[in-house]
Amino acid sequence: MTKHFAPLCLAALLTLPGLTFPGLAGAQEAEAPGRFGIELNNASETEGGNCRLTYVAENHSGHALDQTEYQVAVFDAEGIVSRLLVLKFGKLIDGKTRILQFELPGTPCSGISRIVINDNSACIDAETGKETDICMSALDATSRTDIRFGI
């Protein structure tokens, strides 16, 4: 009787809402429907002293997108906005991952304290051809670097 009790308890625990398990959370989030993820994956210095930023965009929103662009604010080391830029990710079908690199001339990575997604400047649904709010409403922004990145 007891050897059947443990699997039954585990099965019951797995069905509890809000219960998470270390190691499983990342896999569940990565494939969560209704999510549009942008990760600041890497920030590296070029030979010329510029900062090269690598972004990973993942479209799990349930919508194919014809055009995807975000306006971002770059803050310097003192926390002052130094630039407003537009990151153009282009077409992203549902389930698509795209990796893009952007170089900031005249800016070393140590000169950037954070990057904020100010708004989307284009988010066009492929099916309707119209602007959609999914690029901001489903956005999950994360960073693997020392530079803070978010909304």
C-alpha angles and dihedrals in degrees: 000000000000095000088061093045098067096055089045091053091048091050090050092050092051091059095055111111116241095016113130133185125211111252093023098066096074094051092048093049095045092060099034110134118236093037130123110190130195117182126189091220104175142004116194137167118244122217088260092057096254124134115245112202120199118202129190114204119192121188111205092143097116089244131097109225126210095193130017123180134158131197109220133187118219115209120205125226090277093053096255119136104250101172144011112211138175117228110205113204094168122197117006119179116203109281093021124135119200128187118204134176126209124187122209108211114219093012124104116206089245087062092064120080099172146346121217126198100229098183142315112271093194133014110161120180109226094215099049100025088224135118113270132191094221092101090066104023093054096034120133111182120191139164135215090187136077087257112094111234128185151102 
